[in-house]
């Protein structure tokens, strides 16, 4: 297990308090990050249906998943083995039966079929078919939308979680430095990505890395006008701008980081854009502290850069930490206009005020922890545009 039993029990208790507040007696969790958070379960099995069942008057959750993954649950969770219930393999990708039929049968057997049941409706891993089969199998249950119920419990991190994110930050610093050092005229994008991956997984001599929830994002040249492109087998050219958005990951906890590099002297417009973004980012970091709302950070950003005439209409950050593909964000608090979430110590965010214009862009970001008096960044690399000219310079 990544954490002691005491911490898992505290997380379960906080979850049950939210369940009670929302009138939920049984919570069905399919988000693998939430499953991990409450049970410790960690396996690449989320491509098939699996579930953690939290019952308000039961001490431990129940894990239900594919038979061949049950031993994985025994190895990675704090649950009693009798609370690990496998379904037969003929439920997997079948056109005659569905894993939620099995889940419904288990809930009937343990007398939970006529209760108020919460499901994570807005979830990558919970399909329309899942909901349909649960409704069909549990006609006497009252279903409620429990989307993000556990995610909001995860918002404030424990000291152990913070330590994991600090380790992830060391990994991402190494990966970023390796990526920037590898980018040069004639080098293939895929070869840079390979070196980044190697560094992410190798970690350090003291601790290894985990696979991040998002692969390295490496748009270059005109492709820097958009943030979510990966890599090709094309070779870098003199004058190319390259954005690197990466994360270190340790025991599923992330520390994302974005930086931008230019091969040779940057154009005036790229240099100007980099100056604007870094100035705005620094202004936000200087004012973040407990007691302010997320929207106040965005307002600081907007007021700082308004003299440039540049407008950014997307959010500039979000809560993040524990997660699985396809996203390291927690889907709760966002740093944007209208989000009134009040910052508290040990909330963690990815502050990423990147700007992507019609034919070029720039990113610099920081993963941060809200402290008792302000904030601290997990990484400590320079934020300004890196300029490559045969050797790494800044």
Short mmCIF file of C-alpha atoms in Angstrom, two decimals:
data_model
loop_
_atom_site.label_atom_id
_atom_site.label_comp_id
_atom_site.label_asym_id
_atom_site.label_seq_id
_atom_site.Cartn_x
_atom_site.Cartn_y
_atom_site.Cartn_z
CA UNK A 1 0.00 0.00 0.00
CA UNK A 2 1.09 3.56 -0.68
CA UNK A 3 -0.35 4.80 2.64
CA UNK A 4 -1.13 3.35 6.04
CA UNK A 5 -4.52 1.92 6.97
CA UNK A 6 -5.23 4.91 9.22
CA UNK A 7 -5.04 7.35 6.31
CA UNK A 8 -7.30 5.19 4.14
CA UNK A 9 -9.87 4.99 6.93
CA UNK A 10 -9.80 8.78 7.31
CA UNK A 11 -10.46 9.15 3.58
CA UNK A 12 -13.37 6.68 3.79
CA UNK A 13 -14.85 8.62 6.71
CA UNK A 14 -14.68 11.94 4.83
CA UNK A 15 -16.29 10.27 1.84
CA UNK A 16 -19.11 8.89 3.96
CA UNK A 17 -19.74 12.35 5.39
CA UNK A 18 -20.23 13.69 1.87
CA UNK A 19 -22.43 10.71 1.02
CA UNK A 20 -24.66 11.46 3.99
CA UNK A 21 -24.89 15.13 3.03
CA UNK A 22 -26.07 14.12 -0.46
CA UNK A 23 -28.47 11.43 0.73
CA UNK A 24 -26.39 8.56 -0.68
CA UNK A 25 -26.26 5.23 1.13
CA UNK A 26 -24.20 3.22 -1.36
CA UNK A 27 -21.50 4.77 -3.55
CA UNK A 28 -20.31 2.99 -6.70
CA UNK A 29 -16.85 4.22 -7.72
CA UNK A 30 -15.45 3.53 -11.18
CA UNK A 31 -12.87 6.32 -11.52
CA UNK A 32 -9.54 4.47 -11.00
CA UNK A 33 -8.01 7.46 -9.21
CA UNK A 34 -10.85 7.47 -6.69
CA UNK A 35 -10.55 3.68 -6.34
CA UNK A 36 -6.85 4.10 -5.63
CA UNK A 37 -7.44 6.97 -3.20
CA UNK A 38 -9.84 4.96 -1.04
CA UNK A 39 -8.47 1.43 -1.36
CA UNK A 40 -4.92 1.61 -2.72
CA UNK A 41 -5.83 -0.46 -5.78
CA UNK A 42 -3.31 0.14 -8.55
CA UNK A 43 -3.32 -1.80 -11.80
CA UNK A 44 -3.66 -1.23 -15.54
CA UNK A 45 -7.07 -2.89 -15.51
CA UNK A 46 -9.28 0.16 -16.08
CA UNK A 47 -9.82 -0.88 -19.70
CA UNK A 48 -12.38 -3.37 -18.35
CA UNK A 49 -15.16 -2.57 -15.91
CA UNK A 50 -14.24 -2.53 -12.22
CA UNK A 51 -15.73 -0.92 -9.17
CA UNK A 52 -15.27 0.02 -5.55
CA UNK A 53 -18.44 -0.08 -3.45
CA UNK A 54 -18.68 2.16 -0.37
CA UNK A 55 -21.60 1.32 1.93
CA UNK A 56 -22.43 3.91 4.57
CA UNK A 57 -22.84 1.39 7.41
CA UNK A 58 -20.02 -0.99 6.46
CA UNK A 59 -16.45 -0.61 7.71
CA UNK A 60 -14.61 -1.54 4.50
CA UNK A 61 -15.27 -1.01 0.81
CA UNK A 62 -15.89 -3.89 -1.58
CA UNK A 63 -13.74 -4.26 -4.70
CA UNK A 64 -15.43 -5.89 -7.70
CA UNK A 65 -13.40 -6.56 -10.83
CA UNK A 66 -12.22 -9.04 -13.42
CA UNK A 67 -11.14 -12.39 -12.03
CA UNK A 68 -7.56 -12.18 -13.22
CA UNK A 69 -7.20 -8.79 -11.49
CA UNK A 70 -8.44 -9.95 -8.08
CA UNK A 71 -4.97 -10.96 -6.90
CA UNK A 72 -3.82 -7.46 -7.88
CA UNK A 73 -6.42 -6.09 -5.48
CA UNK A 74 -5.16 -8.42 -2.77
CA UNK A 75 -1.60 -7.21 -3.32
CA UNK A 76 -2.23 -3.46 -3.52
CA UNK A 77 -5.21 -2.72 -1.23
CA UNK A 78 -5.86 -2.64 2.51
CA UNK A 79 -9.10 -4.63 2.10
CA UNK A 80 -9.92 -7.99 3.65
CA UNK A 81 -9.71 -10.68 0.99
CA UNK A 82 -13.39 -11.53 1.44
CA UNK A 83 -14.16 -7.96 0.32
CA UNK A 84 -12.48 -8.63 -3.03
CA UNK A 85 -15.06 -10.14 -5.37
CA UNK A 86 -14.05 -11.22 -8.89
CA UNK A 87 -16.39 -11.69 -11.83
CA UNK A 88 -15.87 -14.51 -14.38
CA UNK A 89 -14.09 -13.74 -17.64
CA UNK A 90 -17.16 -14.41 -19.77
CA UNK A 91 -18.45 -11.02 -18.59
CA UNK A 92 -15.55 -9.30 -20.38
CA UNK A 93 -16.57 -7.61 -23.65
CA UNK A 94 -19.56 -9.91 -24.00
CA UNK A 95 -22.64 -9.16 -26.09
CA UNK A 96 -24.89 -11.28 -23.85
CA UNK A 97 -23.92 -10.17 -20.33
CA UNK A 98 -22.32 -7.15 -18.69
CA UNK A 99 -20.13 -6.69 -15.57
CA UNK A 100 -22.79 -4.36 -14.14
CA UNK A 101 -25.20 -7.32 -14.16
CA UNK A 102 -22.74 -9.03 -11.83
CA UNK A 103 -22.46 -5.91 -9.66
CA UNK A 104 -26.25 -5.70 -9.41
CA UNK A 105 -26.45 -9.34 -8.36
CA UNK A 106 -23.84 -8.81 -5.63
CA UNK A 107 -25.72 -5.77 -4.28
CA UNK A 108 -28.91 -7.85 -4.17
CA UNK A 109 -27.16 -10.66 -2.32
CA UNK A 110 -25.91 -8.31 0.40
CA UNK A 111 -29.22 -6.48 0.76
CA UNK A 112 -28.23 -3.18 -0.87
CA UNK A 113 -30.61 -3.27 -3.84
CA UNK A 114 -33.30 -0.94 -2.48
CA UNK A 115 -31.13 1.89 -1.23
CA UNK A 116 -30.04 5.29 -2.49
CA UNK A 117 -27.11 4.56 -4.81
CA UNK A 118 -24.64 7.14 -6.06
CA UNK A 119 -22.82 6.67 -9.37
CA UNK A 120 -20.10 8.73 -11.04
CA UNK A 121 -22.11 9.76 -14.08
CA UNK A 122 -19.53 12.11 -15.65
CA UNK A 123 -16.64 9.70 -15.78
CA UNK A 124 -14.37 8.34 -18.51
CA UNK A 125 -14.83 4.83 -17.12
CA UNK A 126 -18.60 4.70 -16.52
CA UNK A 127 -20.51 4.17 -19.73
CA UNK A 128 -24.14 4.66 -20.70
CA UNK A 129 -24.39 0.86 -20.85
CA UNK A 130 -23.14 0.63 -17.25
CA UNK A 131 -25.91 2.89 -16.05
CA UNK A 132 -28.52 1.14 -18.15
CA UNK A 133 -27.61 -2.30 -16.80
CA UNK A 134 -27.51 -1.11 -13.19
CA UNK A 135 -30.98 0.40 -13.53
CA UNK A 136 -32.23 -2.78 -15.10
CA UNK A 137 -30.67 -5.00 -12.43
CA UNK A 138 -31.65 -2.80 -9.47
CA UNK A 139 -35.20 -1.59 -10.20
CA UNK A 140 -35.90 -0.77 -6.54
CA UNK A 141 -32.83 1.43 -6.07
CA UNK A 142 -32.89 5.24 -6.22
CA UNK A 143 -29.94 6.39 -8.30
CA UNK A 144 -28.17 9.70 -7.67
CA UNK A 145 -25.40 11.48 -9.53
CA UNK A 146 -22.28 11.30 -7.36
CA UNK A 147 -19.89 12.75 -9.93
CA UNK A 148 -16.79 14.28 -8.27
CA UNK A 149 -17.94 13.40 -4.74
CA UNK A 150 -14.62 11.69 -3.98
CA UNK A 151 -12.65 14.14 -6.13
CA UNK A 152 -13.58 16.99 -3.79
CA UNK A 153 -12.44 14.91 -0.81
CA UNK A 154 -9.07 14.61 -2.55
CA UNK A 155 -8.64 18.39 -2.90
CA UNK A 156 -6.59 18.88 0.30
CA UNK A 157 -3.52 16.66 0.40
CA UNK A 158 -1.96 14.88 3.35
CA UNK A 159 1.71 15.32 4.19
CA UNK A 160 2.45 11.93 2.63
CA UNK A 161 0.73 12.94 -0.61
CA UNK A 162 2.73 16.18 -0.69
CA UNK A 163 5.95 14.19 -0.29
CA UNK A 164 5.00 12.00 -3.26
CA UNK A 165 4.38 15.10 -5.38
CA UNK A 166 7.75 16.53 -4.36
CA UNK A 167 9.39 13.34 -5.55
CA UNK A 168 7.44 13.61 -8.80
CA UNK A 169 8.78 17.16 -9.16
CA UNK A 170 12.38 15.96 -8.99
CA UNK A 171 11.57 13.49 -11.75
CA UNK A 172 9.93 16.11 -13.97
CA UNK A 173 12.85 18.51 -13.52
CA UNK A 174 15.20 15.80 -14.75
CA UNK A 175 12.88 14.91 -17.64
CA UNK A 176 12.51 18.56 -18.65
CA UNK A 177 16.24 19.15 -18.60
CA UNK A 178 16.79 16.00 -20.65
CA UNK A 179 14.17 17.08 -23.17
CA UNK A 180 15.57 20.60 -23.57
CA UNK A 181 19.13 19.31 -23.84
CA UNK A 182 18.11 16.81 -26.55
CA UNK A 183 16.27 19.27 -28.81
CA UNK A 184 18.48 20.47 -31.63
CA UNK A 185 18.64 20.91 -35.38
CA UNK A 186 18.29 17.54 -37.15
CA UNK A 187 17.11 15.62 -34.09
CA UNK A 188 13.87 13.66 -34.49
CA UNK A 189 10.95 14.61 -32.25
CA UNK A 190 10.36 10.94 -31.40
CA UNK A 191 13.92 10.53 -30.15
CA UNK A 192 13.46 13.45 -27.76
CA UNK A 193 10.21 11.88 -26.55
CA UNK A 194 12.01 8.57 -25.96
CA UNK A 195 14.65 10.21 -23.79
CA UNK A 196 11.95 12.01 -21.80
CA UNK A 197 10.07 8.74 -21.24
CA UNK A 198 13.25 7.03 -20.10
CA UNK A 199 13.94 9.76 -17.56
CA UNK A 200 10.35 9.76 -16.31
CA UNK A 201 10.37 6.02 -15.62
CA UNK A 202 13.97 5.74 -14.38
CA UNK A 203 13.41 8.42 -11.75
CA UNK A 204 16.36 8.84 -9.41
CA UNK A 205 18.77 6.54 -7.60
CA UNK A 206 16.59 6.88 -4.49
CA UNK A 207 13.20 6.23 -6.13
CA UNK A 208 11.86 5.24 -9.53
CA UNK A 209 9.15 6.91 -11.58
CA UNK A 210 5.68 5.85 -12.61
CA UNK A 211 3.91 6.31 -15.95
CA UNK A 212 2.28 9.76 -16.13
CA UNK A 213 -1.41 10.09 -16.95
CA UNK A 214 -0.52 12.15 -20.04
CA UNK A 215 2.30 11.42 -22.48
CA UNK A 216 4.86 14.15 -23.27
CA UNK A 217 3.23 16.98 -25.21
CA UNK A 218 5.79 18.32 -27.68
CA UNK A 219 4.32 20.65 -30.33
CA UNK A 220 6.95 22.42 -32.42
CA UNK A 221 7.09 25.17 -35.02
CA UNK A 222 3.64 26.23 -36.19
CA UNK A 223 2.15 23.42 -34.10
CA UNK A 224 2.91 25.46 -30.96
CA UNK A 225 -0.33 27.29 -31.84
CA UNK A 226 -2.14 24.46 -30.02
CA UNK A 227 -1.24 22.72 -26.76
CA UNK A 228 -2.17 19.05 -27.01
CA UNK A 229 -0.04 17.62 -29.81
CA UNK A 230 2.54 14.96 -29.04
CA UNK A 231 5.44 14.15 -31.40
CA UNK A 232 6.19 12.88 -34.90
CA UNK A 233 9.30 11.50 -36.59
CA UNK A 234 10.06 14.90 -38.13
CA UNK A 235 13.40 16.56 -37.44
CA UNK A 236 13.75 19.91 -35.69
CA UNK A 237 14.85 22.88 -37.80
CA UNK A 238 16.79 26.03 -37.04
CA UNK A 239 14.41 28.64 -35.63
CA UNK A 240 11.83 26.14 -34.35
CA UNK A 241 10.01 26.93 -31.14
CA UNK A 242 9.21 23.80 -29.10
CA UNK A 243 6.80 23.51 -26.19
CA UNK A 244 7.37 20.76 -23.62
CA UNK A 245 4.55 19.89 -21.23
CA UNK A 246 5.52 16.93 -19.08
CA UNK A 247 4.94 15.44 -15.66
CA UNK A 248 6.87 13.44 -13.16
CA UNK A 249 4.80 10.73 -11.51
CA UNK A 250 5.48 8.86 -8.28
CA UNK A 251 2.98 6.25 -7.03
CA UNK A 252 0.33 7.85 -9.27
CA UNK A 253 0.94 11.38 -7.88
CA UNK A 254 1.89 13.95 -10.51
CA UNK A 255 3.90 17.12 -10.75
CA UNK A 256 3.35 18.65 -14.22
CA UNK A 257 5.66 21.26 -15.71
CA UNK A 258 5.74 23.20 -18.99
CA UNK A 259 8.61 25.08 -20.56
CA UNK A 260 9.38 26.43 -24.04
CA UNK A 261 12.64 26.29 -25.99
CA UNK A 262 13.74 28.01 -29.18
CA UNK A 263 16.42 26.62 -31.50
CA UNK A 264 18.45 29.70 -32.33
CA UNK A 265 17.42 33.31 -31.89
CA UNK A 266 13.64 33.58 -31.34
CA UNK A 267 11.48 35.90 -33.38
CA UNK A 268 10.46 39.16 -31.74
CA UNK A 269 6.85 37.98 -31.44
CA UNK A 270 7.82 34.75 -29.67
CA UNK A 271 10.12 36.62 -27.30
CA UNK A 272 7.40 39.15 -26.53
CA UNK A 273 4.83 36.45 -25.89
CA UNK A 274 7.20 34.64 -23.55
CA UNK A 275 7.79 37.82 -21.58
CA UNK A 276 4.03 38.41 -21.22
CA UNK A 277 3.28 34.87 -20.02
CA UNK A 278 6.16 34.76 -17.53
CA UNK A 279 5.24 38.17 -16.10
CA UNK A 280 1.65 37.03 -15.59
CA UNK A 281 2.71 33.70 -14.11
CA UNK A 282 5.06 35.38 -11.64
CA UNK A 283 2.35 37.84 -10.58
CA UNK A 284 -0.02 34.97 -9.83
CA UNK A 285 2.56 33.04 -7.82
CA UNK A 286 3.30 36.15 -5.77
CA UNK A 287 -0.33 36.60 -4.68
CA UNK A 288 -1.49 33.03 -4.09
CA UNK A 289 -2.29 32.34 -0.44
CA UNK A 290 -4.98 30.71 1.70
CA UNK A 291 -8.29 32.53 1.86
CA UNK A 292 -8.41 33.85 -1.69
CA UNK A 293 -10.66 32.40 -4.38
CA UNK A 294 -9.48 30.73 -7.58
CA UNK A 295 -11.09 33.51 -9.61
CA UNK A 296 -8.89 36.09 -7.87
CA UNK A 297 -5.78 34.40 -9.28
CA UNK A 298 -7.24 34.58 -12.78
CA UNK A 299 -8.09 38.25 -12.25
CA UNK A 300 -4.48 38.96 -11.27
CA UNK A 301 -3.29 37.23 -14.44
CA UNK A 302 -5.74 39.16 -16.61
CA UNK A 303 -4.90 42.55 -15.12
CA UNK A 304 -1.15 41.87 -15.35
CA UNK A 305 -1.16 41.05 -19.06
CA UNK A 306 -3.91 43.41 -20.26
CA UNK A 307 -1.39 46.08 -21.28
CA UNK A 308 -0.04 43.64 -23.89
CA UNK A 309 -3.40 43.44 -25.63
CA UNK A 310 -3.28 39.64 -25.44
CA UNK A 311 -6.45 37.90 -24.25
CA UNK A 312 -6.66 34.36 -22.91
CA UNK A 313 -10.20 33.00 -22.68
CA UNK A 314 -9.39 29.55 -21.25
CA UNK A 315 -8.63 28.69 -17.63
CA UNK A 316 -5.09 29.16 -16.37
CA UNK A 317 -4.90 26.26 -13.94
CA UNK A 318 -6.62 23.44 -12.13
CA UNK A 319 -6.36 21.16 -9.11
CA UNK A 320 -4.24 18.08 -9.75
CA UNK A 321 -2.40 15.23 -8.09
CA UNK A 322 -3.37 11.55 -8.05
CA UNK A 323 -4.60 10.21 -11.37
CA UNK A 324 -4.58 7.73 -14.24
CA UNK A 325 -4.81 8.21 -18.01
CA UNK A 326 -6.08 10.25 -19.71
CA UNK A 327 -5.66 13.20 -17.32
CA UNK A 328 -3.66 14.29 -14.28
CA UNK A 329 -6.24 16.95 -13.32
CA UNK A 330 -8.73 16.31 -10.51
CA UNK A 331 -11.73 17.92 -12.31
CA UNK A 332 -12.64 20.07 -9.31
CA UNK A 333 -11.31 23.60 -8.76
CA UNK A 334 -10.25 25.61 -11.82
CA UNK A 335 -8.34 28.87 -11.86
CA UNK A 336 -10.74 30.88 -13.97
CA UNK A 337 -13.31 33.61 -13.78
CA UNK A 338 -16.32 32.57 -11.72
CA UNK A 339 -14.65 29.79 -9.71
CA UNK A 340 -15.11 30.80 -6.09
CA UNK A 341 -13.28 27.84 -4.54
CA UNK A 342 -11.35 29.25 -1.58
CA UNK A 343 -7.74 28.18 -1.30
CA UNK A 344 -6.66 26.21 1.77
CA UNK A 345 -3.24 24.91 2.81
CA UNK A 346 -2.15 21.74 1.02
CA UNK A 347 -4.35 22.25 -2.01
CA UNK A 348 -2.24 21.58 -5.09
CA UNK A 349 -2.63 23.14 -8.54
CA UNK A 350 -1.06 23.16 -11.97
CA UNK A 351 -0.83 26.85 -12.87
CA UNK A 352 -0.43 26.90 -16.65
CA UNK A 353 -1.22 30.23 -18.32
CA UNK A 354 -0.08 29.17 -21.78
CA UNK A 355 -1.06 31.22 -24.81
CA UNK A 356 -1.55 29.74 -28.27
CA UNK A 357 -2.01 32.18 -31.13
CA UNK A 358 -2.68 31.53 -34.83
CA UNK A 359 0.81 30.34 -35.77
CA UNK A 360 2.86 30.21 -32.58
CA UNK A 361 2.58 29.86 -28.82
CA UNK A 362 4.37 29.78 -25.49
CA UNK A 363 3.94 27.79 -22.30
CA UNK A 364 5.49 28.04 -18.87
CA UNK A 365 3.80 26.42 -15.90
CA UNK A 366 4.31 25.50 -12.26
CA UNK A 367 2.85 22.84 -10.03
CA UNK A 368 2.32 24.33 -6.62
CA UNK A 369 1.16 23.72 -3.09
CA UNK A 370 -0.79 26.31 -1.13
CA UNK A 371 1.08 26.85 2.15
CA UNK A 372 0.00 28.44 5.44
CA UNK A 373 1.08 31.88 4.21
CA UNK A 374 1.43 31.70 0.42
CA UNK A 375 2.48 29.02 -2.02
CA UNK A 376 5.51 26.99 -2.99
CA UNK A 377 6.33 25.54 -6.38
CA UNK A 378 7.35 21.91 -6.55
CA UNK A 379 9.97 22.48 -9.28
CA UNK A 380 12.63 25.17 -9.53
CA UNK A 381 13.64 25.58 -13.17
CA UNK A 382 13.87 29.01 -14.86
CA UNK A 383 10.56 30.04 -16.45
CA UNK A 384 11.76 32.25 -19.27
CA UNK A 385 12.25 31.08 -22.86
CA UNK A 386 15.16 28.64 -23.22
CA UNK A 387 17.32 29.42 -26.23
CA UNK A 388 19.36 26.63 -27.81
CA UNK A 389 22.37 27.46 -29.94
CA UNK A 390 24.54 24.39 -29.91
CA UNK A 391 24.41 24.24 -26.09
CA UNK A 392 21.74 24.82 -23.46
CA UNK A 393 21.56 28.51 -22.57
CA UNK A 394 18.95 30.69 -20.96
#
